[in-house]
Short mmCIF file of C-alpha atoms in Angstrom, two decimals:
data_model
loop_
_atom_site.label_atom_id
_atom_site.label_comp_id
_atom_site.label_asym_id
_atom_site.label_seq_id
_atom_site.Cartn_x
_atom_site.Cartn_y
_atom_site.Cartn_z
CA UNK Y 9 0.05 -0.07 -0.01
CA UNK Y 10 1.20 3.51 -0.64
CA UNK Y 11 2.72 5.49 2.28
CA UNK Y 12 0.34 7.55 4.41
CA UNK Y 13 3.30 10.02 5.28
CA UNK Y 14 2.38 13.79 5.52
CA UNK Y 15 2.81 15.91 2.47
CA UNK Y 16 6.33 16.69 1.43
CA UNK Y 17 7.66 20.25 2.47
CA UNK Y 18 10.21 21.97 0.24
CA UNK Y 19 12.52 24.83 1.10
CA UNK Y 20 11.95 28.33 -0.45
CA UNK Y 21 14.85 27.49 -2.77
CA UNK Y 22 15.20 23.67 -3.67
CA UNK Y 23 18.57 24.44 -4.98
CA UNK Y 24 20.43 26.71 -2.65
CA UNK Y 25 22.68 29.22 -4.19
CA UNK Y 26 25.45 28.52 -1.90
CA UNK Y 27 26.14 25.13 -3.44
CA UNK Y 28 29.33 24.86 -5.45
CA UNK Y 29 29.64 23.67 -8.99
CA UNK Y 30 29.15 19.80 -9.05
CA UNK Y 31 28.40 19.53 -5.37
CA UNK Y 32 25.73 17.10 -4.17
CA UNK Y 33 22.56 18.84 -3.00
CA UNK Y 34 21.42 18.05 0.45
CA UNK Y 35 17.61 18.04 0.44
CA UNK Y 36 16.45 16.71 3.81
CA UNK Y 37 13.10 18.17 3.16
CA UNK Y 38 12.46 15.46 0.40
CA UNK Y 39 12.07 13.03 3.21
CA UNK Y 40 8.62 13.23 4.94
CA UNK Y 41 8.82 14.65 8.44
CA UNK Y 42 9.35 12.03 11.14
CA UNK Y 43 9.68 9.11 8.66
CA UNK Y 44 12.63 7.80 6.85
CA UNK Y 45 12.33 6.93 3.24
CA UNK Y 46 14.24 3.68 3.75
CA UNK Y 47 11.89 1.32 5.73
CA UNK Y 48 13.34 -1.10 8.21
CA UNK Y 49 12.15 -4.15 5.99
CA UNK Y 50 14.41 -3.09 3.26
CA UNK Y 51 17.36 -5.44 2.44
CA UNK Y 52 20.38 -3.39 1.62
CA UNK Y 53 22.74 -4.22 -1.25
CA UNK Y 54 20.76 -7.07 -2.80
CA UNK Y 55 20.73 -10.76 -2.05
CA UNK Y 56 24.45 -11.36 -2.29
CA UNK Y 57 25.99 -8.03 -2.01
CA UNK Y 58 25.88 -5.02 -4.53
CA UNK Y 59 24.43 -6.17 -7.83
CA UNK Y 60 26.94 -6.32 -10.55
CA UNK Y 61 26.34 -4.43 -13.72
CA UNK Y 62 28.41 -6.77 -16.07
CA UNK Y 63 27.87 -10.35 -15.29
CA UNK Y 64 29.81 -13.28 -16.49
CA UNK Y 65 27.51 -16.13 -15.23
CA UNK Y 66 25.78 -18.53 -17.52
CA UNK Y 67 22.29 -17.35 -16.78
CA UNK Y 68 21.08 -14.78 -19.40
CA UNK Y 69 18.37 -12.43 -18.31
CA UNK Y 70 16.51 -10.14 -20.76
CA UNK Y 71 15.16 -6.81 -19.56
CA UNK Y 72 13.52 -3.80 -21.06
CA UNK Y 73 15.53 -0.66 -21.13
CA UNK Y 74 19.23 0.53 -21.50
CA UNK Y 75 21.91 -0.63 -19.08
CA UNK Y 76 21.29 0.75 -15.67
CA UNK Y 77 17.52 0.49 -15.89
CA UNK Y 78 15.72 -0.52 -12.71
CA UNK Y 79 14.71 -3.85 -14.39
CA UNK Y 80 18.37 -4.63 -14.88
CA UNK Y 81 19.16 -3.99 -11.22
CA UNK Y 82 16.25 -6.20 -10.28
CA UNK Y 83 17.62 -8.97 -12.40
CA UNK Y 84 21.22 -8.43 -11.01
CA UNK Y 85 19.69 -8.55 -7.38
CA UNK Y 86 17.65 -11.83 -8.06
CA UNK Y 87 20.50 -13.48 -10.01
CA UNK Y 88 23.75 -11.78 -9.08
CA UNK Y 89 25.88 -13.72 -11.44
CA UNK Y 90 23.76 -13.44 -14.49
CA UNK Y 91 24.44 -11.76 -17.81
CA UNK Y 92 21.84 -9.11 -18.67
CA UNK Y 93 20.45 -8.49 -22.06
CA UNK Y 94 18.93 -5.04 -22.83
CA UNK Y 95 15.76 -5.04 -25.07
CA UNK Y 96 13.78 -2.07 -26.46
CA UNK Y 97 10.44 -3.35 -25.29
CA UNK Y 98 9.00 -5.77 -22.87
CA UNK Y 99 7.70 -7.93 -25.73
CA UNK Y 100 11.25 -8.03 -27.11
CA UNK Y 101 12.47 -9.36 -23.78
CA UNK Y 102 9.91 -12.09 -23.82
CA UNK Y 103 10.79 -12.95 -27.42
CA UNK Y 104 14.44 -13.26 -26.40
CA UNK Y 105 13.48 -16.20 -24.15
CA UNK Y 106 11.26 -17.72 -26.63
CA UNK Y 107 14.02 -17.61 -29.46
CA UNK Y 108 16.79 -18.95 -27.08
CA UNK Y 109 18.68 -15.71 -26.93
CA UNK Y 110 17.87 -15.52 -23.13
CA UNK Y 111 17.19 -17.87 -20.28
CA UNK Y 112 14.98 -15.56 -18.38
CA UNK Y 113 12.84 -12.34 -19.04
CA UNK Y 114 12.25 -9.86 -16.05
CA UNK Y 115 8.98 -7.87 -16.06
CA UNK Y 116 7.78 -5.22 -13.63
CA UNK Y 117 4.12 -6.24 -12.92
CA UNK Y 118 2.82 -3.95 -10.15
CA UNK Y 119 3.83 -1.15 -7.76
CA UNK Y 120 2.77 0.41 -4.58
CA UNK Y 121 2.16 3.71 -6.44
CA UNK Y 122 0.61 2.28 -9.67
CA UNK Y 123 -1.09 -0.85 -8.60
CA UNK Y 124 -1.17 -3.16 -11.70
CA UNK Y 125 -1.33 -0.28 -14.09
CA UNK Y 126 1.91 -1.71 -15.56
CA UNK Y 127 -0.22 -4.22 -17.32
CA UNK Y 128 2.69 -6.67 -18.08
CA UNK Y 129 0.39 -9.43 -16.77
CA UNK Y 130 -1.26 -9.10 -20.29
CA UNK Y 131 1.99 -9.95 -21.91
CA UNK Y 132 2.49 -12.90 -19.64
CA UNK Y 133 -0.89 -14.30 -20.56
CA UNK Y 134 -0.29 -14.00 -24.33
CA UNK Y 135 2.99 -16.10 -24.16
CA UNK Y 136 3.86 -19.56 -22.97
CA UNK Y 137 6.45 -18.72 -20.28
CA UNK Y 138 6.42 -19.65 -16.60
CA UNK Y 139 6.94 -17.53 -13.46
CA UNK Y 140 10.00 -18.94 -11.76
CA UNK Y 141 11.03 -16.11 -9.34
CA UNK Y 142 9.76 -12.85 -7.92
CA UNK Y 143 11.54 -9.86 -6.47
CA UNK Y 144 10.41 -6.68 -4.89
CA UNK Y 145 12.70 -3.67 -5.51
CA UNK Y 146 12.58 -0.37 -3.57
CA UNK Y 147 12.55 2.34 -6.37
CA UNK Y 148 14.53 5.38 -5.29
CA UNK Y 149 14.54 8.27 -7.77
CA UNK Y 150 17.40 10.66 -7.95
CA UNK Y 151 17.89 13.80 -10.11
CA UNK Y 152 21.07 13.35 -12.26
CA UNK Y 153 22.88 15.82 -14.47
CA UNK Y 154 26.22 16.21 -16.33
CA UNK Y 155 29.34 16.61 -14.23
CA UNK Y 156 29.75 20.25 -13.08
CA UNK Y 157 26.26 21.45 -14.21
CA UNK Y 158 24.74 23.79 -11.76
CA UNK Y 159 20.99 23.41 -10.65
CA UNK Y 160 20.29 26.79 -11.97
CA UNK Y 161 21.51 25.91 -15.47
CA UNK Y 162 18.71 23.15 -15.87
CA UNK Y 163 15.82 23.85 -18.03
CA UNK Y 164 14.07 20.39 -18.50
CA UNK Y 165 14.01 16.87 -17.09
CA UNK Y 166 13.72 13.56 -18.96
CA UNK Y 167 12.66 10.12 -17.85
CA UNK Y 168 10.11 7.33 -18.17
CA UNK Y 169 6.52 8.77 -18.04
CA UNK Y 170 5.92 6.81 -14.85
CA UNK Y 171 9.03 8.09 -13.06
CA UNK Y 172 7.97 11.66 -14.04
CA UNK Y 173 4.49 10.99 -12.61
CA UNK Y 174 6.01 9.47 -9.40
CA UNK Y 175 8.06 12.56 -8.89
CA UNK Y 176 5.24 15.10 -9.76
CA UNK Y 177 5.38 17.19 -6.54
CA UNK Y 178 9.21 17.58 -6.71
CA UNK Y 179 9.22 18.42 -10.25
CA UNK Y 180 6.43 21.01 -9.89
CA UNK Y 181 8.56 22.78 -7.25
CA UNK Y 182 11.60 22.65 -9.63
CA UNK Y 183 9.74 24.20 -12.55
CA UNK Y 184 11.47 22.07 -15.17
CA UNK Y 185 9.94 21.16 -18.45
CA UNK Y 186 9.19 17.53 -18.44
CA UNK Y 187 9.87 15.26 -21.44
CA UNK Y 188 9.03 11.59 -21.45
CA UNK Y 189 11.39 9.03 -22.97
CA UNK Y 190 11.25 5.18 -23.18
CA UNK Y 191 12.98 4.42 -19.83
CA UNK Y 192 15.05 5.84 -16.97
CA UNK Y 193 18.37 4.40 -18.12
CA UNK Y 194 17.66 5.51 -21.58
CA UNK Y 195 17.20 9.15 -20.27
CA UNK Y 196 20.63 8.82 -18.57
CA UNK Y 197 22.15 7.47 -21.80
CA UNK Y 198 20.63 10.23 -23.84
CA UNK Y 199 21.82 12.83 -21.37
CA UNK Y 200 25.44 11.40 -21.39
CA UNK Y 201 25.71 10.77 -25.10
CA UNK Y 202 24.35 14.12 -26.10
CA UNK Y 203 26.22 16.03 -23.50
CA UNK Y 204 23.08 17.87 -22.54
CA UNK Y 205 24.02 20.73 -20.09
CA UNK Y 206 20.54 22.09 -19.63
CA UNK Y 207 18.80 18.73 -18.96
CA UNK Y 208 18.51 16.56 -15.95
CA UNK Y 209 17.46 12.91 -15.78
CA UNK Y 210 15.37 10.94 -13.24
CA UNK Y 211 16.93 7.59 -12.56
CA UNK Y 212 18.62 5.41 -9.93
CA UNK Y 213 21.78 6.25 -7.82
CA UNK Y 214 23.42 3.21 -9.61
CA UNK Y 215 22.76 4.66 -12.95
CA UNK Y 216 24.59 7.81 -11.92
CA UNK Y 217 27.67 5.64 -11.05
CA UNK Y 218 27.53 3.57 -14.26
CA UNK Y 219 27.29 6.74 -16.49
CA UNK Y 220 29.49 9.06 -14.50
CA UNK Y 221 26.85 11.62 -13.64
CA UNK Y 222 26.38 13.90 -10.63
CA UNK Y 223 23.47 13.14 -8.25
CA UNK Y 224 21.90 16.51 -7.58
CA UNK Y 225 19.11 15.33 -5.31
CA UNK Y 226 17.90 12.02 -3.74
CA UNK Y 227 14.38 10.89 -2.88
CA UNK Y 228 12.40 12.77 -5.45
CA UNK Y 229 9.45 10.41 -5.41
CA UNK Y 230 6.13 11.71 -3.99
CA UNK Y 231 5.65 8.64 -1.69
CA UNK Y 232 8.40 7.33 0.61
CA UNK Y 233 7.27 3.83 0.21
CA UNK Y 234 7.71 3.06 -3.51
CA UNK Y 235 8.22 -0.54 -4.24
CA UNK Y 236 7.90 -2.41 -7.69
CA UNK Y 237 7.32 -6.24 -7.92
CA UNK Y 238 9.22 -7.91 -10.67
CA UNK Y 239 8.63 -11.48 -12.13
CA UNK Y 240 11.28 -13.62 -13.70
CA UNK Y 241 9.97 -15.73 -16.56
CA UNK Y 242 11.42 -18.91 -18.17
CA UNK Y 243 10.38 -20.98 -21.18
CA UNK Y 244 11.36 -24.31 -19.51
CA UNK Y 245 8.53 -25.93 -17.49
CA UNK Y 246 10.18 -26.95 -14.12
CA UNK Y 247 8.76 -28.75 -11.10
CA UNK Y 248 7.88 -26.39 -8.14
CA UNK Y 249 11.05 -25.72 -6.12
CA UNK Y 250 11.64 -27.34 -2.78
CA UNK Y 251 10.58 -25.16 0.08
CA UNK Y 252 13.73 -23.33 1.50
CA UNK Y 253 14.12 -23.11 5.20
CA UNK Y 254 12.07 -20.22 6.54
CA UNK Y 255 10.45 -19.68 3.13
CA UNK Y 256 7.18 -20.61 1.58
CA UNK Y 257 6.05 -21.24 -1.99
CA UNK Y 258 3.64 -19.28 -4.03
CA UNK Y 259 1.69 -20.17 -7.10
CA UNK Y 260 -0.05 -17.80 -9.67
CA UNK Y 261 -2.92 -18.72 -11.88
CA UNK Y 262 -5.53 -17.07 -14.11
CA UNK Y 263 -9.12 -18.04 -14.22
CA UNK Y 264 -11.20 -16.92 -17.24
CA UNK Y 265 -14.93 -17.19 -17.71
CA UNK Y 266 -17.74 -15.58 -19.82
CA UNK Y 267 -20.66 -14.74 -17.48
CA UNK Y 268 -21.76 -14.69 -13.86
CA UNK Y 269 -18.65 -12.78 -12.87
CA UNK Y 270 -19.66 -12.42 -9.12
CA UNK Y 271 -20.78 -16.11 -8.80
CA UNK Y 272 -17.47 -17.42 -10.18
CA UNK Y 273 -15.55 -15.07 -7.87
CA UNK Y 274 -17.43 -16.50 -4.94
CA UNK Y 275 -16.81 -20.00 -5.94
CA UNK Y 276 -13.04 -19.42 -6.47
CA UNK Y 277 -12.84 -17.87 -2.86
CA UNK Y 278 -14.60 -20.83 -1.60
CA UNK Y 279 -12.40 -23.37 -3.17
CA UNK Y 280 -9.42 -21.82 -1.52
CA UNK Y 281 -11.15 -20.93 1.83
CA UNK Y 282 -12.39 -24.37 2.64
CA UNK Y 283 -8.89 -25.81 2.15
CA UNK Y 284 -7.26 -23.10 4.25
CA UNK Y 285 -5.25 -21.86 1.35
CA UNK Y 286 -4.27 -18.27 1.84
CA UNK Y 287 -4.51 -15.84 -1.05
CA UNK Y 288 -1.85 -13.12 -1.49
CA UNK Y 289 -3.26 -11.46 -4.61
CA UNK Y 290 -6.66 -11.35 -6.17
CA UNK Y 291 -7.51 -9.03 -9.12
CA UNK Y 292 -10.67 -8.97 -11.04
CA UNK Y 293 -10.62 -7.85 -14.71
CA UNK Y 294 -14.08 -7.28 -16.23
CA UNK Y 295 -13.85 -6.12 -19.91
CA UNK Y 296 -17.35 -6.72 -20.97
CA UNK Y 297 -18.35 -3.02 -21.17
CA UNK Y 298 -18.79 -1.57 -24.58
CA UNK Y 299 -15.55 -0.25 -26.05
CA UNK Y 300 -13.26 -2.42 -23.78
CA UNK Y 301 -11.05 -4.98 -25.33
CA UNK Y 302 -11.27 -8.54 -23.97
CA UNK Y 303 -8.34 -10.18 -22.20
CA UNK Y 304 -6.49 -12.38 -24.67
CA UNK Y 305 -4.83 -15.54 -23.14
CA UNK Y 306 -2.72 -18.22 -24.89
CA UNK Y 307 -4.18 -21.65 -24.55
CA UNK Y 308 -0.97 -23.55 -23.83
CA UNK Y 309 -2.84 -26.91 -23.63
CA UNK Y 310 -4.84 -26.47 -26.82
CA UNK Y 311 -3.54 -25.55 -30.36
CA UNK Y 312 -1.57 -22.64 -28.96
CA UNK Y 313 -4.19 -20.11 -30.00
CA UNK Y 314 -5.24 -16.90 -28.38
CA UNK Y 315 -8.61 -16.95 -26.73
CA UNK Y 316 -10.65 -14.04 -25.69
CA UNK Y 317 -12.39 -13.56 -22.42
CA UNK Y 318 -14.51 -10.69 -20.85
CA UNK Y 319 -13.86 -11.77 -17.29
CA UNK Y 320 -10.47 -12.76 -15.87
CA UNK Y 321 -9.22 -13.33 -12.31
CA UNK Y 322 -5.54 -13.11 -11.43
CA UNK Y 323 -4.89 -15.11 -8.35
CA UNK Y 324 -1.65 -15.68 -6.25
CA UNK Y 325 -1.79 -18.05 -3.41
CA UNK Y 326 0.43 -19.79 -0.77
CA UNK Y 327 1.44 -23.35 -1.83
CA UNK Y 328 2.64 -25.21 -4.87
CA UNK Y 329 0.96 -27.36 -7.39
CA UNK Y 330 2.66 -30.48 -5.79
CA UNK Y 331 0.39 -30.24 -2.80
CA UNK Y 332 -2.72 -32.28 -2.79
CA UNK Y 333 -5.01 -29.54 -1.37
CA UNK Y 334 -3.75 -27.24 -4.06
CA UNK Y 335 -4.63 -29.73 -6.91
CA UNK Y 336 -8.02 -30.33 -5.35
CA UNK Y 337 -8.77 -26.44 -5.33
CA UNK Y 338 -7.60 -26.17 -8.98
CA UNK Y 339 -9.66 -29.11 -10.00
CA UNK Y 340 -12.63 -27.62 -8.41
CA UNK Y 341 -12.20 -24.25 -10.01
CA UNK Y 342 -11.71 -25.97 -13.34
CA UNK Y 343 -15.08 -27.53 -12.97
CA UNK Y 344 -17.00 -24.37 -13.12
CA UNK Y 345 -14.67 -22.15 -15.13
CA UNK Y 346 -14.16 -21.94 -18.84
CA UNK Y 347 -10.33 -21.80 -18.62
CA UNK Y 348 -7.72 -22.16 -15.95
CA UNK Y 349 -4.01 -21.67 -16.57
CA UNK Y 350 -1.12 -22.03 -14.02
CA UNK Y 351 1.30 -19.31 -14.48
CA UNK Y 352 4.03 -20.72 -12.21
CA UNK Y 353 4.99 -22.00 -8.71
CA UNK Y 354 8.01 -20.30 -7.16
CA UNK Y 355 9.53 -19.19 -3.86
CA UNK Y 356 7.67 -16.40 -2.18
CA UNK Y 357 10.29 -13.68 -1.43
CA UNK Y 358 8.78 -11.22 1.01
CA UNK Y 359 11.89 -9.10 1.20
CA UNK Y 360 12.25 -5.65 -0.27
CA UNK Y 361 15.66 -5.00 -1.97
CA UNK Y 362 17.33 -1.59 -2.12
CA UNK Y 363 19.94 -0.11 -4.72
CA UNK Y 364 21.63 1.85 -1.95
#
């Protein structure tokens, strides 16, 4: 859930004139009063230390964006020794796995500030890939500029449209012209390659290190608790992993039907409830209204064709498809639903990882 912290308070001059050329701006007012932007549940420096930028491991992970994108850092945190493959679009990352150029694709699927507006679940449903891992990344936005550029010389800021939206209050105070680009790392790459002295970019602190830029301000995001959930997808169908010590397993599935939306929802809830299976996510998509496109789902058990449905349920629950009670629940749901597809069973990672 989004943070309930009080509104951000900015100083009269967000960029004090006393700062010297190239000096990091100290903006304590970016942090909500009485509450740190870095929650105690954040795991620092990734799973196995700081994520590497250039991996040499055998696992290849495709991501959307340029080197230094948040998706790449999420991939490096989840698989520290992997080699990352930048792709122009999310669909290209999925295609890289389907064509054997990558072993995994990583997609952001929801965030505390946008919910599931990322809509990459739709891409997942259209392709025959399995969820094999999840990771939650704390998204910390910084204002980056070319080395030596003074804040007063800035005229515009570039970044991904979502990043610009997430930093709306700070950018309004700055009075910079906002220009959207394809991704945060792409904005940094554009800034550096074109030597733009009147332009800032919003990206991660790691991107600043990677591209040799100055960080003028930290914590531009409107909400202090800004977390994005990523899923790693694989073409290979594997058995559910063994339950690690102190961890649980999670399964994701989609239930599609054509009518009686509320009745189907109640039946799905009943199938899980009477077997004491805990749901961790439930999203209802109704696209039966005029002008709304239906949800397209690849029928992996049929002829591999796309099927259109007006009503879809996305469900995440605790447990794996190897458990008898889970099998019973899925069988019951399949008896009254038009279509049920398992998206994957994987380790439930409740940690939140930070780039700092």
